[in-house]
Each structure stands twice: as C-alpha cells, then as structure tokens.
Amino acid sequence: MSANQPDPPAPGFLQAQRRRLLPLFLGLIGLIFLAVVVSILTKRGVDLILPLFGLSVLLLIGLITLRAGSFNWLRGAVIPLLAVTTALIIGAFLIAFTDRAVLQALGNFFDDPGGALRLAWNAVATAYSSMFEGAIGSPTRIADGLEEWIMSGEARAFRSAMRPIAESLTRSIPYVLTGLAVALGFRAGLFNIGAEGQFLIGGLCAVVVGFSVTGLPAYIHLPLAILAGAAGGAVWGGIVGALKAWTGAHEVINTIMMNWIAFRLVEWLLRGPLEATQGTRRTAEILDTAKLPRFFEPPIRLHAGLFIAIAAALFVWWFLWKTTWGFEMRTVGANPNAARYSGMNIGRNVILAMALSGTLAGLAGVSEALGLTHNMTLGFQAGYGFDSIALALLGNSHPGGVVLASLLFGVLRSGGTRMMSVAGVPLEITSIIQAMVIIFIAAPAIVRSLYRLDIRRDEMEPATITRGWGS
Amino acid sequence: MTRQWRKSLTRERIFGGVAMAAGLVILFMATRAEAGVRSAFTDDQLGTLFALPTREALYAFGALCFFVGGWQLYRGFRSLNVVLGAAAFLVVSSFLVWLTAAGSINLPGLLKTTLVSATPLTLGALSGIFCERAGVINIAIEGMMLFGAFAAIAAVSITGNHWLGMLAAILTGGIMAALHAVLSITYKVDQIISGTVINILAAGATRYINIRLLEPAGYGSPGPISLMRVPVLVDVPVLGKLFENTPTVFFMLLLVPIVHIILFYTPWGLRTRSVGEHPRAADTVGINVFRMRYINVIIGGFIAGLGGSYFSLSLGSFEDNMTHGQGFIALAAMIFGNWTPVGSFFAALIFGFADALQGKMQAFRVALPPEFLQMAPYILTMIILGGLIGRVTPPAADGQPYEKQ
C-alpha cells in the first residue's frame, strides 16, 4: 500500500461507539425505571420522579436515533417525539419570559444574573410539574392511596389519587373521535374543518333523544340516543360532501359555513324551544336510561364512551385498509384521476367520506353529552374543531397515531387545567404548544435541521393534502 | 333523456328560474300584506324620507323580479351579473319593505352599519386576493386579523397613540404572513395546514399574552379611536352620515380601487397574476416566483392586520377571539367576488347588510329569530358557492407549492 493513498474515511464517532453506547443507554433506562419503582415503594425522593421520567424519555429518543436501523418500526416516531419535545421547550421559554417575577428580575439582570435564571427555572418547573400532576397524578398520593387500599380496604384515597390519569383518559375520548373524523377526511382527500359543528349537532341530537323519549329500557334508549347523534353528524357532514360531489363547492368553505349555522341553530334552540327553564340557556337533563355508564365511583368520571372511541379507531383502520370501499376512498384521496380512470365513482366516495367523517365527529359529541355533561349548554363544543386537525396531522392520519396523539392532547388538556390553577399559567399555553407541534410535524425539515439529523429528500417535496379551491 | 335535460339546465337558465321563483314569492307576500299600510324610510334629521305603500310596492317589485327572470329565460341578458344584481336588489328591497310594514327604518343608519360591517370583510378579502393571486391559499385571514386586533390594543396601551396601534397591527399581520410564507413557500407545507396553524396560534397566543402580560399591567382598554370626518362630503344631507366614520373605513374605500389598479394595470400585478396562474411560465421569463410569492403574501398580511385593527380600535379594547369568524366570511366574500377587489367589496356589502339588518331586527313587528337572520349569509354563501362554482375561477396554481427545476 503506497503512502500517498488516502486513508479510508474514519467511521463517525457515534457509529464506532454504537456497540458500547447501546448497553449503556439500556442500562441507564433500566436504572431509572428501578429508581422510580423504589422511590414509589419507599416514598423517598418522590420529587425526583419527574426529572428522572424526563431523562428517560430523552434517552429513549437518543436510543432511537442511534439505532435507527434496528428500530425501524419506531423510526416514524422520531419526528413526532422531537416535535413534541421541541414544542414543550418553546413553551417553557414562553412560560418563563412572560412571568412577571422573572421579567422584573431580568430588569436588573446584571446585578443578579443567577436570580433571574433561578426564578425562570422555578416558574417553568412549577408549571410543568403541576401539569404532570394534573395529567398523571402525584406519585406520593398514589403510593399512599395504594397502601391504604391494601392495608384497610378503603379505596377512596386511591380513587382520588388516580383521578388525574382517569381524567386525562376521559378528555382523550372526544379527541380520538374528532381526530379520526379529520384523519378519515384526509385519507379521502377532504379537509373537514367542520368537526366542531358536527360535534355540536351530534351532541344535540343525542341529548334531544336522551330527554324527550321516555319509557324505554336502557338497552334500547342508549343505543337510540347514540344512533341519533351519529345520524345528526352524518347529515351535517354529508350535506357538505353532497355539495362537493354535485356542484364542486369546496368543502373547506362549506364546513365552516355549516359550523356557523350549527352554532346559531343551537343558540336559538337553547334560547327558546329547548330551554328547560327560562334564562338558564340549557336543555333538560337526559334520563338515566340514556346515560353512558361510568366505570368507577364519583371522583373518577371515566365513562363507556371509551369503548365507542376504541371501537371507532378499530373500525376506521379496518374500513380503510381491509375493505374495498376503504381502498376506493384512499385511492380517490391519493389520486383522483387514477381513481376516475379505473372506474371509481368519485362523487359517491366524497359523499360517503364526508358522511362517515361527520358520523365520527358526531359520536364525539354523543360521548361528551351522554357521558359527561348530560345536557346541552352554550359553549358545549369548546374548540374541538381546530384540535382535531392537529390530532390528525400528529397521528399521520392513521387511527393508531390518532389514538396516541389524542392521549397526548388529553394529558395536555387535563394537565393544563391544573397548571392554570396551581401555577397561574393560562390554559392557552396548551394551544400554543399544539400549534408548534403541528408546525414541526408538517415541516419535518425544520426539526431535522434543528437536531442535525439528515434531511430526507422526500421531506422537502411538497406535501399537498388538499387541492386548491376548484376540484 | 335525463342527460339531455341536464344539459339544457345551464347556469343562465337556473338563474332565470330562480329569479322568477323569487318574484312569485314576493307576489305571494304581497297578497298577504295588509292594504293601506305604508313602509316608512326615515332619517335622523330629516324625518321621513319617503314612505311606500307596502302592498303596492311588493306587487311592483315582485312583478319586476318575475319579469327579469322571464326575460332571462326567454332572451337572456348580455351578462349574468345584470340578472344577479337586479334580482338581488329587488329581493332585498322587497324584504325591507315587508319588514317595515306599518313601521319605519332608519335608512342612512342602515347603510352606515352596512358599510362599517363590510369594512373588515373587505380588508380580509383584499388580503386573501393578494395571497391567492400569487398562488398561496390564505385561510389564515382570521388569525392574522386577530393578531392585528391584539397588537393594535397592546401598542395603543403602551404608546397612547392610536395611529401607532394601527401601524403595529399592520406589522404584526405582516409577521404572521411571513410565517405563513416560510412554511408554505420554503418548506412547502400544505397551505391550508399552515394557515390553520396560524389560526390556532392566534387564538392561543393573543389570549395567553393578554392574560399574562397586558391584564396584570392594567393595560387593555385604552378607548376607541376618534372618528374621522371628510370635510365637504359630511355635510351632504342624507348620505353625509357615511363620511363620519372610523378611519379604517376610509382606508378600505381607498384600498379597493388601489388594489384593483395594482393587480390589473401595473407590471407588478401582471407578474403577481402570472405567478399564481402558471409559475413555471413566469419563471421561464425570469420572474422570481419565490420572491413574488413572499412579497405578495406579506402585503396580504399587512392588509389583514389593518382589517384586524378595525375590531379593537373601534371598540377601544381587546376581547378574546374578537374577530369571531369574520376572517372566514372574508374568505367567502373573496370567492364570491371571483378573486377581484371590486367584486369582493360588493360581496362584503351583502354580508354587511345582513349583519346590519340583524342588529335592527328588534325594531320590526315581524317576529323572526335573529339567529336565523345571522344564519342567512352562511346559507347564502353555500347556495351561491354551489350554484356559481363554474363561474368562479381561482388562480390556476392556487394552493400548489412551486418547485424550481
């Protein structure tokens, strides 16, 4: 070998160390897990659980990026995980630099630089730890409650300690259903911004059947109320689909219009015809036979809507990937021209997709109305329209992804409520975080360049889900 | 058989039929109206301007509308807009006459409210026109306006000057538009998704900053901007009222012709439209597609911010989600107006009129829940969008990211 021949390029440090780093990572994660278990059992060092948890998540992300080859099935999770982490970090900066104490300390930053940083860290730590407690629960209280339950058989303390995580699950139910609604639309090439209106109409129909139909046993009344809500949502979405199929009117404008019509309709109904007592602006309570059963006793509100959500997720997966109709729908969404040339009926698929999408959103309203509120008030729909779009994007329009994304949003929402009461951070921080998440998911190139991951060529390609106004 | 029947069902004929049907409905209302009752149109200073005998006026309007529809079916007008305009005018006048039977309505007041309600809608539509003529769908008008509304109040609270507030609103709208441009032009994110992000961000961020920073500092309601009077015109007897208004209204009235001239009579406008219609061809003749799109989207953001400042500056304070969906109505107005400034202005006037009428509903004897009148523009949008879609022609490359080869 001659001297002037160049050496073969040295393998990157990470690649060389991969074999040694992997067991290290796995060992660290195992140790952290052990530490968490020990601290729950001994109730010592409980404050450390949250940082340890965060550390293990970071290690997991590192592990996945390192072992991208052998964790191929996890590869799709890298960008969403990094997107959520980045959004949470930006959220932390927002919390810190809008805190009045921090801002005052920043005023005399040069006298006491440590003070400002300490205050900022405190603000963020209080906010996020209260969010964690509101979303998952306080480890100490869970440990205490569990101990009491085992020792004395009294489960009340355990139930109230478990309430936060149950609440997160409860909050996830409408997210799963509305997220599925938008995801199904995306798969069919339709952008359903009208989940909010369909949600409202679904809930309205269910409530009306719930209190006006009397004398039925629960096993008839409840399904009837659910069906009514689903039908309401289907009609509300189906009208838009029909208009699109027959006249070509764009679904984005029409779903927005249908939203406003639904809001006004419900306002009018709650002001007059359906108002239970003058001035309350709410309907009568639904009968007991129409209520979705709850699994546990009072502090926990988790209800049978969970089954509706799980069933809907399974149904959407089965429908889209295991049936001919679903195949047609996906083809129409992916390439309408190909679908047309192969003899598929575009119009029928558009109507069907919008109606199904509306049904799913309607079912979300049903589960909220029959499971939680038991009546209809103004402000029932509370922003599910925009959140559902975020969910569908985060979940890559796949039922499994939507369920995971919904769990995240449920956690954010129920944690955000506690964060507001404990740390005084407005609930709106969660919608800012959600917007960031969508940005990073929709433009993966930003995340990849932030973390110095190699940019895949296809990610700079245009990703058009919707097609202009005309077609 | 059915196919042939469908083929003969052209848009021209449908409109003729619709106009005839509307005429019949008006005639039917006329037969139900009380005889000898008058509908009065009044003014604050002059008292009654004129009073029409309700029944006879309805008969006349109905017959005229029926005739217009029939003529359209029989011979056809040269332009469909004539039929549309005439029928719309007749239907609206009949509706007004019917509503005010044995009562009165303040006509200049109604016109003024119409113009004021149409102001943010027109500005939003102009913003959309700039973006979409350059080939970028702007569904974020709502979010940009909300950011503008908020920035205006924040700036006025701090500086105490309303004009600086308006400037802050314009700049904030531009910043959000720049975000939209970066996401949808550079990163080629689906434009509707990128717009939705801005809408979500606007709803969250304005409220967050408001609660967290402005309210604790005691800012947030600096009082409304003072009205502007146009020197000579304000003294005109009846319509003079229109010329004492929030400054934004006059900016809007100036911007409509300016945007029209820029778009259709300047090289810049030609380039903008070419980038929106056929970016590859534009690129071939040396137009920088990305630059054109960026600048136009940001100009659109400026205008949307100005439109947003109207909400908060005329009220004098910021409220959560105070644009409540007007940005989307502006989008509909833009589509109605076929992506032209003048057309969008008239479309916005229609929406503004429904809004103005809704506010005066309590004064009438006719019991119609106001919610239904509020629904009317939405239903109207859906009907016209369904019926007119062949007529509205969006820029050909609207919504498609451009890739250089």
mmCIF file of N, CA and C in Angstrom, chain A residues 271-342:
data_model
loop_
_atom_site.group_PDB
_atom_site.id
_atom_site.type_symbol
_atom_site.label_atom_id
_atom_site.label_comp_id
_atom_site.label_asym_id
_atom_site.label_seq_id
_atom_site.Cartn_x
_atom_site.Cartn_y
_atom_site.Cartn_z
ATOM 1 N N ARG A 271 -82.108 29.207 23.437
ATOM 2 C CA ARG A 271 -82.739 30.446 23.882
ATOM 3 C C ARG A 271 -84.247 30.255 23.996
ATOM 4 N N GLY A 272 -84.777 29.323 23.221
ATOM 5 C CA GLY A 272 -86.222 29.172 23.215
ATOM 6 C C GLY A 272 -86.665 27.729 23.303
ATOM 7 N N PRO A 273 -86.853 27.102 22.158
ATOM 8 C CA PRO A 273 -87.569 25.821 22.095
ATOM 9 C C PRO A 273 -87.074 24.747 23.056
ATOM 10 N N LEU A 274 -85.781 24.631 23.253
ATOM 11 C CA LEU A 274 -85.289 23.506 24.046
ATOM 12 C C LEU A 274 -84.876 23.912 25.451
ATOM 13 N N GLU A 275 -85.045 25.200 25.774
ATOM 14 C CA GLU A 275 -84.604 25.653 27.087
ATOM 15 C C GLU A 275 -85.477 25.022 28.170
ATOM 16 N N ALA A 276 -84.830 24.429 29.186
ATOM 17 C CA ALA A 276 -85.603 23.723 30.209
ATOM 18 C C ALA A 276 -86.355 24.714 31.086
ATOM 19 N N THR A 277 -85.637 25.647 31.711
ATOM 20 C CA THR A 277 -86.304 26.697 32.474
ATOM 21 C C THR A 277 -85.792 28.037 31.976
ATOM 22 N N GLN A 278 -86.655 29.016 31.987
ATOM 23 C CA GLN A 278 -86.367 30.329 31.436
ATOM 24 C C GLN A 278 -85.060 30.900 31.981
ATOM 25 N N GLY A 279 -84.183 31.310 31.056
ATOM 26 C CA GLY A 279 -82.990 32.027 31.478
ATOM 27 C C GLY A 279 -81.786 31.161 31.784
ATOM 28 N N THR A 280 -81.926 29.838 31.766
ATOM 29 C CA THR A 280 -80.779 29.002 32.103
ATOM 30 C C THR A 280 -79.912 28.724 30.890
ATOM 31 N N ARG A 281 -80.513 28.860 29.686
ATOM 32 C CA ARG A 281 -79.772 28.579 28.453
ATOM 33 C C ARG A 281 -79.214 27.152 28.440
ATOM 34 N N ARG A 282 -79.978 26.219 28.954
ATOM 35 C CA ARG A 282 -79.542 24.832 28.851
ATOM 36 C C ARG A 282 -80.755 23.926 28.706
ATOM 37 N N THR A 283 -80.527 22.731 28.132
ATOM 38 C CA THR A 283 -81.639 21.812 27.955
ATOM 39 C C THR A 283 -81.880 21.079 29.256
ATOM 40 N N ALA A 284 -82.963 20.291 29.243
ATOM 41 C CA ALA A 284 -83.227 19.443 30.399
ATOM 42 C C ALA A 284 -82.150 18.372 30.490
ATOM 43 N N GLU A 285 -82.017 17.777 31.666
ATOM 44 C CA GLU A 285 -81.088 16.670 31.872
ATOM 45 C C GLU A 285 -81.618 15.432 31.159
ATOM 46 N N ILE A 286 -80.712 14.649 30.568
ATOM 47 C CA ILE A 286 -81.181 13.428 29.906
ATOM 48 C C ILE A 286 -81.580 12.401 30.965
ATOM 49 N N LEU A 287 -82.416 11.447 30.549
ATOM 50 C CA LEU A 287 -82.870 10.423 31.501
ATOM 51 C C LEU A 287 -81.720 9.483 31.840
ATOM 52 N N ASP A 288 -81.857 8.809 32.981
ATOM 53 C CA ASP A 288 -80.796 7.885 33.397
ATOM 54 C C ASP A 288 -80.585 6.765 32.381
ATOM 55 N N THR A 289 -81.677 6.403 31.685
ATOM 56 C CA THR A 289 -81.565 5.285 30.747
ATOM 57 C C THR A 289 -80.714 5.649 29.534
ATOM 58 N N ALA A 290 -80.473 6.939 29.323
ATOM 59 C CA ALA A 290 -79.690 7.324 28.148
ATOM 60 C C ALA A 290 -78.251 7.676 28.508
ATOM 61 N N LYS A 291 -77.908 7.589 29.812
ATOM 62 C CA LYS A 291 -76.553 7.982 30.193
ATOM 63 C C LYS A 291 -75.580 6.843 29.910
ATOM 64 N N LEU A 292 -74.400 7.206 29.412
ATOM 65 C CA LEU A 292 -73.338 6.205 29.259
ATOM 66 C C LEU A 292 -72.853 5.836 30.653
ATOM 67 N N PRO A 293 -72.787 4.540 30.965
ATOM 68 C CA PRO A 293 -72.380 4.157 32.330
ATOM 69 C C PRO A 293 -70.952 4.572 32.629
ATOM 70 N N ARG A 294 -70.713 4.905 33.886
ATOM 71 C CA ARG A 294 -69.358 5.227 34.322
ATOM 72 C C ARG A 294 -68.755 4.011 35.004
ATOM 73 N N PHE A 295 -67.420 3.882 34.873
ATOM 74 C CA PHE A 295 -66.769 2.667 35.364
ATOM 75 C C PHE A 295 -66.559 2.685 36.876
ATOM 76 N N PHE A 296 -66.275 3.864 37.412
ATOM 77 C CA PHE A 296 -65.884 3.921 38.817
ATOM 78 C C PHE A 296 -66.774 4.896 39.565
ATOM 79 N N GLU A 297 -66.516 5.005 40.868
ATOM 80 C CA GLU A 297 -67.354 5.883 41.679
ATOM 81 C C GLU A 297 -66.889 7.327 41.568
ATOM 82 N N PRO A 298 -67.712 8.265 42.082
ATOM 83 C CA PRO A 298 -67.631 9.677 41.730
ATOM 84 C C PRO A 298 -66.324 10.378 41.380
ATOM 85 N N PRO A 299 -65.298 10.417 42.183
ATOM 86 C CA PRO A 299 -64.285 11.376 41.694
ATOM 87 C C PRO A 299 -63.772 11.038 40.301
ATOM 88 N N ILE A 300 -63.889 9.784 39.881
ATOM 89 C CA ILE A 300 -63.419 9.394 38.554
ATOM 90 C C ILE A 300 -64.593 9.419 37.582
ATOM 91 N N ARG A 301 -64.407 10.173 36.472
ATOM 92 C CA ARG A 301 -65.546 10.361 35.557
ATOM 93 C C ARG A 301 -65.452 9.487 34.311
ATOM 94 N N LEU A 302 -64.462 8.606 34.235
ATOM 95 C CA LEU A 302 -64.260 7.790 33.037
ATOM 96 C C LEU A 302 -65.533 7.008 32.716
ATOM 97 N N HIS A 303 -65.974 7.110 31.441
ATOM 98 C CA HIS A 303 -67.266 6.505 31.097
ATOM 99 C C HIS A 303 -67.139 5.622 29.870
ATOM 100 N N ALA A 304 -68.253 4.974 29.530
ATOM 101 C CA ALA A 304 -68.229 3.947 28.487
ATOM 102 C C ALA A 304 -67.979 4.527 27.102
ATOM 103 N N GLY A 305 -67.909 5.847 26.994
ATOM 104 C CA GLY A 305 -67.538 6.438 25.718
ATOM 105 C C GLY A 305 -66.166 5.950 25.259
ATOM 106 N N LEU A 306 -65.359 5.508 26.223
ATOM 107 C CA LEU A 306 -64.046 4.947 25.899
ATOM 108 C C LEU A 306 -64.183 3.805 24.899
ATOM 109 N N PHE A 307 -65.218 2.960 25.116
ATOM 110 C CA PHE A 307 -65.419 1.838 24.201
ATOM 111 C C PHE A 307 -65.804 2.325 22.807
ATOM 112 N N ILE A 308 -66.637 3.392 22.768
ATOM 113 C CA ILE A 308 -67.009 3.950 21.466
ATOM 114 C C ILE A 308 -65.757 4.399 20.737
ATOM 115 N N ALA A 309 -64.862 5.078 21.475
ATOM 116 C CA ALA A 309 -63.651 5.602 20.846
ATOM 117 C C ALA A 309 -62.771 4.472 20.328
ATOM 118 N N ILE A 310 -62.572 3.442 21.174
ATOM 119 C CA ILE A 310 -61.713 2.325 20.752
ATOM 120 C C ILE A 310 -62.333 1.620 19.550
ATOM 121 N N ALA A 311 -63.649 1.384 19.639
ATOM 122 C CA ALA A 311 -64.328 0.703 18.533
ATOM 123 C C ALA A 311 -64.208 1.521 17.253
ATOM 124 N N ALA A 312 -64.351 2.849 17.373
ATOM 125 C CA ALA A 312 -64.267 3.701 16.182
ATOM 126 C C ALA A 312 -62.879 3.633 15.569
ATOM 127 N N ALA A 313 -61.839 3.634 16.429
ATOM 128 C CA ALA A 313 -60.481 3.571 15.907
ATOM 129 C C ALA A 313 -60.263 2.258 15.159
ATOM 130 N N LEU A 314 -60.717 1.153 15.768
ATOM 131 C CA LEU A 314 -60.573 -0.148 15.099
ATOM 132 C C LEU A 314 -61.363 -0.166 13.803
ATOM 133 N N PHE A 315 -62.575 0.397 13.855
ATOM 134 C CA PHE A 315 -63.416 0.396 12.657
ATOM 135 C C PHE A 315 -62.747 1.168 11.522
ATOM 136 N N VAL A 316 -62.222 2.348 11.839
ATOM 137 C CA VAL A 316 -61.617 3.164 10.782
ATOM 138 C C VAL A 316 -60.437 2.424 10.165
ATOM 139 N N TRP A 317 -59.627 1.780 11.017
ATOM 140 C CA TRP A 317 -58.477 1.036 10.493
ATOM 141 C C TRP A 317 -58.961 -0.090 9.585
ATOM 142 N N TRP A 318 -59.954 -0.840 10.087
ATOM 143 C CA TRP A 318 -60.464 -1.974 9.306
ATOM 144 C C TRP A 318 -61.081 -1.479 7.995
ATOM 145 N N PHE A 319 -61.864 -0.409 8.109
ATOM 146 C CA PHE A 319 -62.569 0.083 6.928
ATOM 147 C C PHE A 319 -61.594 0.565 5.859
ATOM 148 N N LEU A 320 -60.599 1.359 6.294
ATOM 149 C CA LEU A 320 -59.717 1.980 5.300
ATOM 150 C C LEU A 320 -58.752 0.978 4.687
ATOM 151 N N TRP A 321 -58.285 0.017 5.460
ATOM 152 C CA TRP A 321 -57.208 -0.849 4.950
ATOM 153 C C TRP A 321 -57.644 -2.276 4.646
ATOM 154 N N LYS A 322 -58.868 -2.659 5.047
ATOM 155 C CA LYS A 322 -59.269 -4.050 4.848
ATOM 156 C C LYS A 322 -60.529 -4.200 3.992
ATOM 157 N N THR A 323 -61.099 -3.108 3.527
ATOM 158 C CA THR A 323 -62.306 -3.261 2.714
ATOM 159 C C THR A 323 -62.105 -2.598 1.346
ATOM 160 N N THR A 324 -62.924 -3.036 0.388
ATOM 161 C CA THR A 324 -62.855 -2.460 -0.952
ATOM 162 C C THR A 324 -63.242 -0.992 -0.930
ATOM 163 N N TRP A 325 -64.301 -0.704 -0.151
ATOM 164 C CA TRP A 325 -64.753 0.695 -0.069
ATOM 165 C C TRP A 325 -63.646 1.594 0.447
ATOM 166 N N GLY A 326 -62.954 1.097 1.472
ATOM 167 C CA GLY A 326 -61.878 1.890 2.046
ATOM 168 C C GLY A 326 -60.754 2.091 1.045
ATOM 169 N N PHE A 327 -60.465 1.029 0.285
ATOM 170 C CA PHE A 327 -59.416 1.135 -0.735
ATOM 171 C C PHE A 327 -59.790 2.204 -1.764
ATOM 172 N N GLU A 328 -61.051 2.140 -2.196
ATOM 173 C CA GLU A 328 -61.511 3.156 -3.160
ATOM 174 C C GLU A 328 -61.356 4.554 -2.582
ATOM 175 N N MET A 329 -61.750 4.691 -1.317
ATOM 176 C CA MET A 329 -61.710 6.005 -0.696
ATOM 177 C C MET A 329 -60.275 6.531 -0.634
ATOM 178 N N ARG A 330 -59.338 5.642 -0.282
ATOM 179 C CA ARG A 330 -57.953 6.070 -0.201
ATOM 180 C C ARG A 330 -57.409 6.407 -1.588
ATOM 181 N N THR A 331 -57.865 5.631 -2.592
ATOM 182 C CA THR A 331 -57.402 5.913 -3.950
ATOM 183 C C THR A 331 -57.895 7.283 -4.405
ATOM 184 N N VAL A 332 -59.177 7.552 -4.135
ATOM 185 C CA VAL A 332 -59.736 8.853 -4.509
ATOM 186 C C VAL A 332 -58.941 9.964 -3.823
ATOM 187 N N GLY A 333 -58.545 9.716 -2.572
ATOM 188 C CA GLY A 333 -57.795 10.731 -1.850
ATOM 189 C C GLY A 333 -56.392 10.905 -2.396
ATOM 190 N N ALA A 334 -55.753 9.775 -2.752
ATOM 191 C CA ALA A 334 -54.358 9.852 -3.170
ATOM 192 C C ALA A 334 -54.229 10.364 -4.593
ATOM 193 N N ASN A 335 -55.118 9.939 -5.459
ATOM 194 C CA ASN A 335 -55.007 10.331 -6.858
ATOM 195 C C ASN A 335 -56.360 10.236 -7.547
ATOM 196 N N PRO A 336 -57.106 11.325 -7.520
ATOM 197 C CA PRO A 336 -58.470 11.277 -8.061
ATOM 198 C C PRO A 336 -58.500 10.900 -9.538
ATOM 199 N N ASN A 337 -57.480 11.317 -10.290
ATOM 200 C CA ASN A 337 -57.504 10.983 -11.718
ATOM 201 C C ASN A 337 -57.377 9.487 -11.925
ATOM 202 N N ALA A 338 -56.429 8.869 -11.207
ATOM 203 C CA ALA A 338 -56.275 7.423 -11.316
ATOM 204 C C ALA A 338 -57.570 6.739 -10.918
ATOM 205 N N ALA A 339 -58.196 7.253 -9.859
ATOM 206 C CA ALA A 339 -59.435 6.644 -9.399
ATOM 207 C C ALA A 339 -60.507 6.743 -10.477
ATOM 208 N N ARG A 340 -60.572 7.921 -11.117
ATOM 209 C CA ARG A 340 -61.601 8.115 -12.135
ATOM 210 C C ARG A 340 -61.368 7.173 -13.307
ATOM 211 N N TYR A 341 -60.093 7.049 -13.742
ATOM 212 C CA TYR A 341 -59.808 6.205 -14.902
ATOM 213 C C TYR A 341 -60.059 4.734 -14.598
ATOM 214 N N SER A 342 -59.913 4.351 -13.331
ATOM 215 C CA SER A 342 -60.167 2.939 -13.037
ATOM 216 C C SER A 342 -61.632 2.705 -12.699
#
